mmCIF file of C-alpha atoms in Angstrom:
data_model
loop_
_atom_site.group_PDB
_atom_site.id
_atom_site.type_symbol
_atom_site.label_atom_id
_atom_site.label_comp_id
_atom_site.label_asym_id
_atom_site.label_seq_id
_atom_site.Cartn_x
_atom_site.Cartn_y
_atom_site.Cartn_z
ATOM 1 C CA MET W 1 -6.176 12.175 5.762
ATOM 2 C CA GLU W 2 -8.661 13.101 8.477
ATOM 3 C CA ASP W 3 -10.721 15.008 5.882
ATOM 4 C CA ALA W 4 -10.807 11.867 3.762
ATOM 5 C CA LEU W 5 -11.958 9.771 6.730
ATOM 6 C CA GLU W 6 -14.732 12.240 7.432
ATOM 7 C CA PHE W 7 -15.753 12.056 3.777
ATOM 8 C CA ILE W 8 -15.863 8.243 3.949
ATOM 9 C CA GLU W 9 -17.985 8.243 7.114
ATOM 10 C CA SER W 10 -20.477 10.746 5.724
ATOM 11 C CA HIS W 11 -20.905 8.804 2.458
ATOM 12 C CA MET W 12 -21.166 5.232 3.737
ATOM 13 C CA GLU W 13 -24.478 4.712 1.971
ATOM 14 C CA GLU W 14 -22.994 5.676 -1.389
ATOM 15 C CA SER W 15 -20.612 4.029 -3.799
ATOM 16 C CA LEU W 16 -17.162 5.109 -2.657
ATOM 17 C CA ASN W 17 -14.251 5.090 -5.104
ATOM 18 C CA VAL W 18 -10.621 5.826 -4.387
ATOM 19 C CA GLU W 19 -10.439 8.771 -6.792
ATOM 20 C CA THR W 20 -13.159 10.685 -4.923
ATOM 21 C CA ILE W 21 -11.745 9.809 -1.500
ATOM 22 C CA ALA W 22 -8.206 10.818 -2.507
ATOM 23 C CA LYS W 23 -9.535 14.137 -3.801
ATOM 24 C CA ALA W 24 -10.901 14.867 -0.328
ATOM 25 C CA ALA W 25 -7.339 14.404 0.956
ATOM 26 C CA HIS W 26 -5.861 16.697 -1.751
ATOM 27 C CA SER W 27 -3.871 13.680 -2.922
ATOM 28 C CA SER W 28 -3.274 11.449 -5.900
ATOM 29 C CA THR W 29 -4.898 8.025 -5.746
ATOM 30 C CA PHE W 30 -1.577 6.139 -5.603
ATOM 31 C CA HIS W 31 -0.216 8.361 -2.834
ATOM 32 C CA PHE W 32 -3.405 8.156 -0.792
ATOM 33 C CA GLN W 33 -3.736 4.379 -1.038
ATOM 34 C CA ARG W 34 -0.068 3.870 -0.128
ATOM 35 C CA MET W 35 -0.283 6.341 2.789
ATOM 36 C CA PHE W 36 -3.491 4.774 4.062
ATOM 37 C CA HIS W 37 -2.054 1.261 4.010
ATOM 38 C CA MET W 38 1.163 2.307 5.765
ATOM 39 C CA TRP W 39 -0.741 4.157 8.503
ATOM 40 C CA THR W 40 -3.456 1.580 9.165
ATOM 41 C CA GLY W 41 -2.010 -1.758 8.046
ATOM 42 C CA ILE W 42 -5.026 -2.463 5.812
ATOM 43 C CA THR W 43 -6.017 -1.299 2.356
ATOM 44 C CA LEU W 44 -8.547 1.448 1.731
ATOM 45 C CA GLY W 45 -10.962 -1.019 0.111
ATOM 46 C CA GLU W 46 -10.790 -3.376 3.081
ATOM 47 C CA TYR W 47 -11.367 -0.498 5.504
ATOM 48 C CA VAL W 48 -14.464 0.723 3.658
ATOM 49 C CA ARG W 49 -15.883 -2.820 3.501
ATOM 50 C CA LYS W 50 -15.351 -3.413 7.220
ATOM 51 C CA ARG W 51 -16.872 -0.075 8.185
ATOM 52 C CA LYS W 52 -19.924 -0.670 5.985
ATOM 53 C CA LEU W 53 -20.421 -4.174 7.368
ATOM 54 C CA THR W 54 -20.054 -2.850 10.926
ATOM 55 C CA LEU W 55 -22.864 -0.354 10.314
ATOM 56 C CA ALA W 56 -24.953 -2.979 8.514
ATOM 57 C CA ALA W 57 -24.678 -5.361 11.473
ATOM 58 C CA GLN W 58 -25.713 -2.613 13.902
ATOM 59 C CA GLU W 59 -28.730 -1.786 11.759
ATOM 60 C CA LEU W 60 -29.842 -5.397 11.492
ATOM 61 C CA ALA W 61 -29.436 -5.912 15.245
ATOM 62 C CA VAL W 62 -31.612 -2.955 16.313
ATOM 63 C CA SER W 63 -34.169 -2.535 13.499
ATOM 64 C CA SER W 64 -36.667 -4.534 11.476
ATOM 65 C CA ALA W 65 -35.099 -3.566 8.133
ATOM 66 C CA LYS W 66 -35.072 -6.321 5.540
ATOM 67 C CA VAL W 67 -31.735 -7.931 4.757
ATOM 68 C CA VAL W 68 -32.109 -7.104 1.051
ATOM 69 C CA ASP W 69 -32.713 -3.424 1.873
ATOM 70 C CA VAL W 70 -29.670 -3.244 4.128
ATOM 71 C CA ALA W 71 -27.583 -4.984 1.473
ATOM 72 C CA LEU W 72 -28.594 -2.442 -1.169
ATOM 73 C CA LYS W 73 -28.113 0.450 1.256
ATOM 74 C CA TYR W 74 -24.462 -0.438 1.765
ATOM 75 C CA GLY W 75 -23.658 -1.082 -1.862
ATOM 76 C CA TYR W 76 -24.199 -4.816 -2.406
ATOM 77 C CA ASP W 77 -25.854 -5.846 -5.651
ATOM 78 C CA SER W 78 -27.506 -8.961 -4.227
ATOM 79 C CA PRO W 79 -28.364 -10.547 -0.870
ATOM 80 C CA GLU W 80 -26.019 -13.406 -1.788
ATOM 81 C CA SER W 81 -22.928 -11.195 -2.134
ATOM 82 C CA PHE W 82 -23.909 -9.320 1.033
ATOM 83 C CA CYS W 83 -24.364 -12.581 2.934
ATOM 84 C CA LYS W 84 -20.944 -13.852 1.838
ATOM 85 C CA ALA W 85 -19.169 -10.648 2.875
ATOM 86 C CA PHE W 86 -21.157 -10.413 6.129
ATOM 87 C CA ARG W 87 -20.296 -13.977 7.148
ATOM 88 C CA LYS W 88 -16.605 -13.402 6.395
ATOM 89 C CA ILE W 89 -16.494 -10.461 8.831
ATOM 90 C CA HIS W 90 -18.989 -11.466 11.514
ATOM 91 C CA GLY W 91 -18.986 -15.249 11.311
ATOM 92 C CA VAL W 92 -22.783 -15.431 10.960
ATOM 93 C CA VAL W 93 -25.299 -14.740 8.188
ATOM 94 C CA PRO W 94 -27.178 -11.412 8.255
ATOM 95 C CA SER W 95 -30.476 -12.908 9.477
ATOM 96 C CA GLU W 96 -28.710 -14.295 12.570
ATOM 97 C CA ALA W 97 -27.600 -10.793 13.566
ATOM 98 C CA ARG W 98 -31.134 -10.153 14.841
ATOM 99 C CA GLN W 99 -30.898 -12.917 17.425
ATOM 100 C CA THR W 100 -30.184 -12.039 21.039
ATOM 101 C CA GLY W 101 -26.689 -12.898 22.197
ATOM 102 C CA VAL W 102 -25.175 -13.410 18.747
ATOM 103 C CA PRO W 103 -21.603 -11.966 18.792
ATOM 104 C CA LEU W 104 -20.840 -9.400 16.084
ATOM 105 C CA LYS W 105 -17.666 -7.581 15.104
ATOM 106 C CA ALA W 106 -17.336 -3.803 15.356
ATOM 107 C CA PHE W 107 -14.556 -2.283 13.254
ATOM 108 C CA PRO W 108 -13.968 1.286 14.520
ATOM 109 C CA ARG W 109 -13.132 4.372 12.542
ATOM 110 C CA VAL W 110 -9.373 4.826 12.350
ATOM 111 C CA SER W 111 -7.629 8.071 13.223
ATOM 112 C CA PHE W 112 -4.283 9.564 12.246
ATOM 113 C CA GLN W 113 -1.919 11.069 14.789
ATOM 114 C CA LEU W 114 1.388 12.594 13.753
ATOM 115 C CA PRO W 115 4.456 11.464 15.721
ATOM 116 C CA THR W 116 5.827 13.721 18.451
ATOM 117 C CA LEU W 117 8.141 16.399 17.065
ATOM 118 C CA GLY W 118 11.715 15.125 17.018
ATOM 119 C CA SER W 119 10.766 11.609 18.083
ATOM 120 C CA ASP W 120 11.832 9.986 14.823
ATOM 121 C CA GLU W 121 14.186 11.545 12.287
ATOM 122 C CA VAL W 122 14.446 10.340 8.695
ATOM 123 C CA ASP W 123 17.649 10.574 6.641
ATOM 124 C CA TYR W 124 17.252 11.010 2.895
ATOM 125 C CA TYR W 125 18.662 12.634 -0.202
ATOM 126 C CA ILE W 126 17.131 13.559 -3.564
ATOM 127 C CA VAL W 127 18.389 12.704 -7.046
ATOM 128 C CA GLU W 128 17.169 13.114 -10.606
ATOM 129 C CA LYS W 129 17.373 9.991 -12.762
ATOM 130 C CA GLU W 130 16.519 9.509 -16.410
ATOM 131 C CA ALA W 131 14.333 6.615 -17.556
ATOM 132 C CA PHE W 132 15.977 3.210 -17.284
ATOM 133 C CA THR W 133 15.056 -0.417 -17.875
ATOM 134 C CA VAL W 134 15.013 -3.324 -15.458
ATOM 135 C CA VAL W 135 14.951 -7.027 -16.252
ATOM 136 C CA GLY W 136 13.399 -9.624 -13.979
ATOM 137 C CA LYS W 137 10.307 -11.552 -12.994
ATOM 138 C CA ALA W 138 6.976 -10.013 -11.929
ATOM 139 C CA ALA W 139 3.914 -11.322 -10.095
ATOM 140 C CA GLU W 140 0.554 -10.056 -8.915
ATOM 141 C CA LEU W 141 0.678 -9.987 -5.114
ATOM 142 C CA VAL W 142 -1.792 -9.246 -2.310
ATOM 143 C CA CYS W 143 -1.545 -6.673 0.493
ATOM 144 C CA GLY W 144 -1.662 -7.984 4.025
ATOM 145 C CA ASN W 145 -1.124 -11.453 5.406
ATOM 146 C CA GLU W 146 -3.246 -13.454 2.967
ATOM 147 C CA GLY W 147 -2.277 -14.816 -0.401
ATOM 148 C CA ARG W 148 0.973 -14.138 -2.240
ATOM 149 C CA THR W 149 3.222 -11.533 -0.583
ATOM 150 C CA ARG W 150 6.651 -10.034 -1.282
ATOM 151 C CA GLN W 151 8.452 -12.439 1.046
ATOM 152 C CA TRP W 152 6.681 -15.388 -0.576
ATOM 153 C CA PHE W 153 7.747 -14.168 -4.021
ATOM 154 C CA TRP W 154 11.411 -13.720 -3.042
ATOM 155 C CA GLY W 155 11.359 -17.312 -1.803
ATOM 156 C CA GLU W 156 9.793 -18.552 -5.036
ATOM 157 C CA CYS W 157 12.399 -16.763 -7.154
ATOM 158 C CA ARG W 158 15.218 -18.397 -5.194
ATOM 159 C CA LEU W 159 13.744 -21.815 -5.908
ATOM 160 C CA ASP W 160 12.698 -21.468 -9.550
ATOM 161 C CA GLY W 161 16.025 -20.291 -10.987
ATOM 162 C CA THR W 162 15.151 -16.588 -11.324
ATOM 163 C CA PHE W 163 18.021 -15.554 -9.034
ATOM 164 C CA ALA W 164 20.493 -17.601 -11.055
ATOM 165 C CA LYS W 165 19.313 -15.944 -14.280
ATOM 166 C CA LEU W 166 19.515 -12.464 -12.782
ATOM 167 C CA SER W 167 22.959 -13.175 -11.327
ATOM 168 C CA SER W 168 24.196 -14.186 -14.775
ATOM 169 C CA LEU W 169 23.206 -10.888 -16.426
ATOM 170 C CA GLU W 170 26.080 -8.799 -17.771
ATOM 171 C CA THR W 171 25.545 -5.967 -15.306
ATOM 172 C CA ASP W 172 27.050 -4.942 -11.985
ATOM 173 C CA THR W 173 23.812 -3.397 -10.683
ATOM 174 C CA PRO W 174 22.180 -4.533 -7.419
ATOM 175 C CA PHE W 175 19.020 -6.587 -7.046
ATOM 176 C CA LEU W 176 15.809 -4.547 -6.956
ATOM 177 C CA GLY W 177 12.291 -5.001 -5.653
ATOM 178 C CA VAL W 178 9.903 -2.886 -7.752
ATOM 179 C CA THR W 179 6.343 -2.132 -6.615
ATOM 180 C CA MET W 180 3.858 -1.038 -9.299
ATOM 181 C CA ASN W 181 0.115 -0.385 -9.566
ATOM 182 C CA PHE W 182 -0.471 -0.267 -5.815
ATOM 183 C CA ASP W 183 -3.955 -1.291 -4.647
ATOM 184 C CA GLU W 184 -5.343 -4.289 -2.738
ATOM 185 C CA GLN W 185 -3.418 -6.236 -5.341
ATOM 186 C CA PHE W 186 -0.258 -4.889 -6.904
ATOM 187 C CA THR W 187 2.498 -5.854 -9.324
ATOM 188 C CA TYR W 188 5.868 -6.661 -7.776
ATOM 189 C CA MET W 189 9.030 -7.334 -9.752
ATOM 190 C CA ILE W 190 12.383 -8.772 -8.635
ATOM 191 C CA ALA W 191 14.890 -7.367 -11.086
ATOM 192 C CA ARG W 192 18.216 -5.758 -11.916
ATOM 193 C CA GLU W 193 18.893 -2.676 -14.010
ATOM 194 C CA ALA W 194 19.894 -3.905 -17.475
ATOM 195 C CA ASP W 195 19.026 -3.516 -21.139
ATOM 196 C CA ALA W 196 17.068 -5.811 -23.426
ATOM 197 C CA ALA W 197 20.244 -7.341 -24.824
ATOM 198 C CA SER W 198 20.941 -8.826 -21.386
ATOM 199 C CA MET W 199 17.623 -10.646 -21.168
ATOM 200 C CA ALA W 200 17.545 -14.342 -20.326
ATOM 201 C CA ASP W 201 14.713 -16.745 -21.154
ATOM 202 C CA GLY W 202 11.799 -16.437 -18.751
ATOM 203 C CA LEU W 203 12.577 -12.855 -17.729
ATOM 204 C CA ALA W 204 10.627 -9.716 -18.597
ATOM 205 C CA MET W 205 11.651 -6.106 -19.114
ATOM 206 C CA GLN W 206 10.076 -3.022 -17.507
ATOM 207 C CA THR W 207 10.837 0.641 -18.187
ATOM 208 C CA ILE W 208 11.061 2.902 -15.126
ATOM 209 C CA PRO W 209 10.189 6.478 -16.197
ATOM 210 C CA SER W 210 12.453 9.437 -15.452
ATOM 211 C CA SER W 211 11.674 10.967 -12.085
ATOM 212 C CA THR W 212 12.833 12.849 -9.051
ATOM 213 C CA TRP W 213 13.646 10.278 -6.373
ATOM 214 C CA ALA W 214 13.859 10.570 -2.600
ATOM 215 C CA ILE W 215 16.348 7.934 -1.429
ATOM 216 C CA PHE W 216 16.219 6.579 2.112
ATOM 217 C CA PRO W 217 19.064 4.481 3.578
ATOM 218 C CA SER W 218 17.949 1.427 5.536
ATOM 219 C CA ILE W 219 20.359 -0.160 8.024
ATOM 220 C CA GLY W 220 19.781 -3.567 9.597
ATOM 221 C CA PRO W 221 18.803 -7.161 8.816
ATOM 222 C CA LEU W 222 16.046 -7.943 6.320
ATOM 223 C CA PRO W 223 13.127 -7.904 6.076
ATOM 224 C CA ASP W 224 12.477 -5.849 9.243
ATOM 225 C CA ALA W 225 14.834 -2.982 8.397
ATOM 226 C CA ILE W 226 13.376 -2.168 4.978
ATOM 227 C CA GLN W 227 9.807 -2.580 6.267
ATOM 228 C CA ASN W 228 10.513 -0.136 9.104
ATOM 229 C CA THR W 229 12.081 2.297 6.633
ATOM 230 C CA PHE W 230 8.944 2.318 4.485
ATOM 231 C CA ARG W 231 6.785 2.908 7.567
ATOM 232 C CA LYS W 232 8.923 5.901 8.553
ATOM 233 C CA ILE W 233 8.726 7.291 5.013
ATOM 234 C CA TYR W 234 4.935 7.327 5.063
ATOM 235 C CA GLN W 235 4.285 8.030 8.736
ATOM 236 C CA VAL W 236 7.020 10.606 9.347
ATOM 237 C CA TRP W 237 8.690 11.885 6.178
ATOM 238 C CA PHE W 238 5.726 12.545 3.896
ATOM 239 C CA PRO W 239 3.692 14.385 6.592
ATOM 240 C CA ALA W 240 6.777 16.494 7.374
ATOM 241 C CA THR W 241 7.346 17.622 3.770
ATOM 242 C CA ASP W 242 5.483 19.096 0.813
ATOM 243 C CA TYR W 243 6.279 16.073 -1.343
ATOM 244 C CA GLU W 244 3.828 13.535 -2.692
ATOM 245 C CA HIS W 245 4.296 10.142 -4.292
ATOM 246 C CA ALA W 246 4.596 10.581 -8.070
ATOM 247 C CA GLY W 247 2.543 7.453 -8.741
ATOM 248 C CA LEU W 248 5.429 5.734 -10.507
ATOM 249 C CA PRO W 249 7.034 2.451 -9.415
ATOM 250 C CA GLU W 250 8.873 2.544 -6.096
ATOM 251 C CA ILE W 251 12.066 0.599 -5.606
ATOM 252 C CA GLU W 252 13.866 -1.381 -2.935
ATOM 253 C CA MET W 253 17.587 -1.447 -3.797
ATOM 254 C CA TYR W 254 19.460 -4.349 -2.177
ATOM 255 C CA LEU W 255 23.199 -3.676 -2.033
ATOM 256 C CA SER W 256 25.868 -6.352 -1.681
ATOM 257 C CA GLY W 257 26.545 -7.836 1.749
ATOM 258 C CA ASN W 258 25.010 -10.175 4.297
ATOM 259 C CA ALA W 259 21.334 -9.221 4.492
ATOM 260 C CA GLN W 260 21.045 -10.688 8.007
ATOM 261 C CA GLU W 261 23.787 -8.579 9.594
ATOM 262 C CA GLU W 262 22.988 -5.611 11.835
ATOM 263 C CA GLY W 263 24.981 -3.284 9.592
ATOM 264 C CA TYR W 264 23.489 -4.397 6.283
ATOM 265 C CA ARG W 265 22.568 -1.420 4.090
ATOM 266 C CA CYS W 266 19.858 -1.189 1.459
ATOM 267 C CA GLU W 267 17.813 1.716 0.116
ATOM 268 C CA ALA W 268 14.203 2.699 -0.557
ATOM 269 C CA TRP W 269 13.696 4.818 -3.684
ATOM 270 C CA ILE W 270 10.441 6.806 -3.764
ATOM 271 C CA PRO W 271 9.405 8.813 -6.872
ATOM 272 C CA ILE W 272 8.194 12.228 -5.734
ATOM 273 C CA VAL W 273 6.605 15.478 -6.907
ATOM 274 C CA LYS W 274 5.857 18.692 -5.081
ATOM 275 C CA ASN W 275 2.363 18.684 -3.593
ATOM 276 C CA ASN W 276 1.104 21.964 -5.023
ATOM 277 C CA ALA W 277 -2.345 21.537 -3.438
ATOM 278 C CA ASN W 278 -0.804 21.471 0.049
ATOM 279 C CA ALA W 279 1.547 24.319 -0.784
ATOM 280 C CA ARG W 280 -1.388 26.514 -1.870
ATOM 281 C CA ARG W 281 -3.410 25.507 1.162
ATOM 282 C CA TYR W 282 -0.601 26.262 3.639
ATOM 283 C CA SER W 283 0.319 29.587 2.002
ATOM 284 C CA GLY W 284 -3.343 30.650 1.921
#
């Protein structure tokens, strides 16, 4: 992860894409983006934008460079798009950054620090599961605190009848939260494991490919318990193992019980593969 950050910092004046950055971290794109978000609380794309606009503001404040040249230098196709992004971060237009006393934002480079040995243990077990189908409702959601989030979508599905439809399916499987296509926006599905014959009007079907799964118990009231479990998976468990996210959907499995009780149990299912790049690096 630190190698990837160094790569980002040394290529700020170039077009940065997630595939190239993930390669610097010896990681798949899905795994890297998910790890980055869990460690920093922001997406990779947002981080790169904020770092570029921090450097752009510094350059405008101390040099006579033209706004259009600075915009092009940091990857903006036009002064208009640069101005819009600059104002969103700094609260002023680029030309105002030259004025004495104008406040600007500085977004620092992040750093990764592994937790102290033994400070946080993670319980898990591994299973193999063949491909299966889930039935439910999906939406395109947004990372972070803006726009449509997981909690918002659970609330919507309670109000629009989706829960009633899922509860009526001829299956005894638990409710699931399925995350797919992780990026700044991602697909999230509230579902149950079932076949196409169980479908109700207004629901969709999704196939979950066969995979090796690491399963993590989560104990405590929602949503804090499951959110803390995912943080531990990415901040503690992945760095402590030679596993990597397989890039397939990941699953929250909500078992029966009162989700607000201290002893409520649910599970996080993470599709995994062995990280051969790390294994070769460590053995070499």
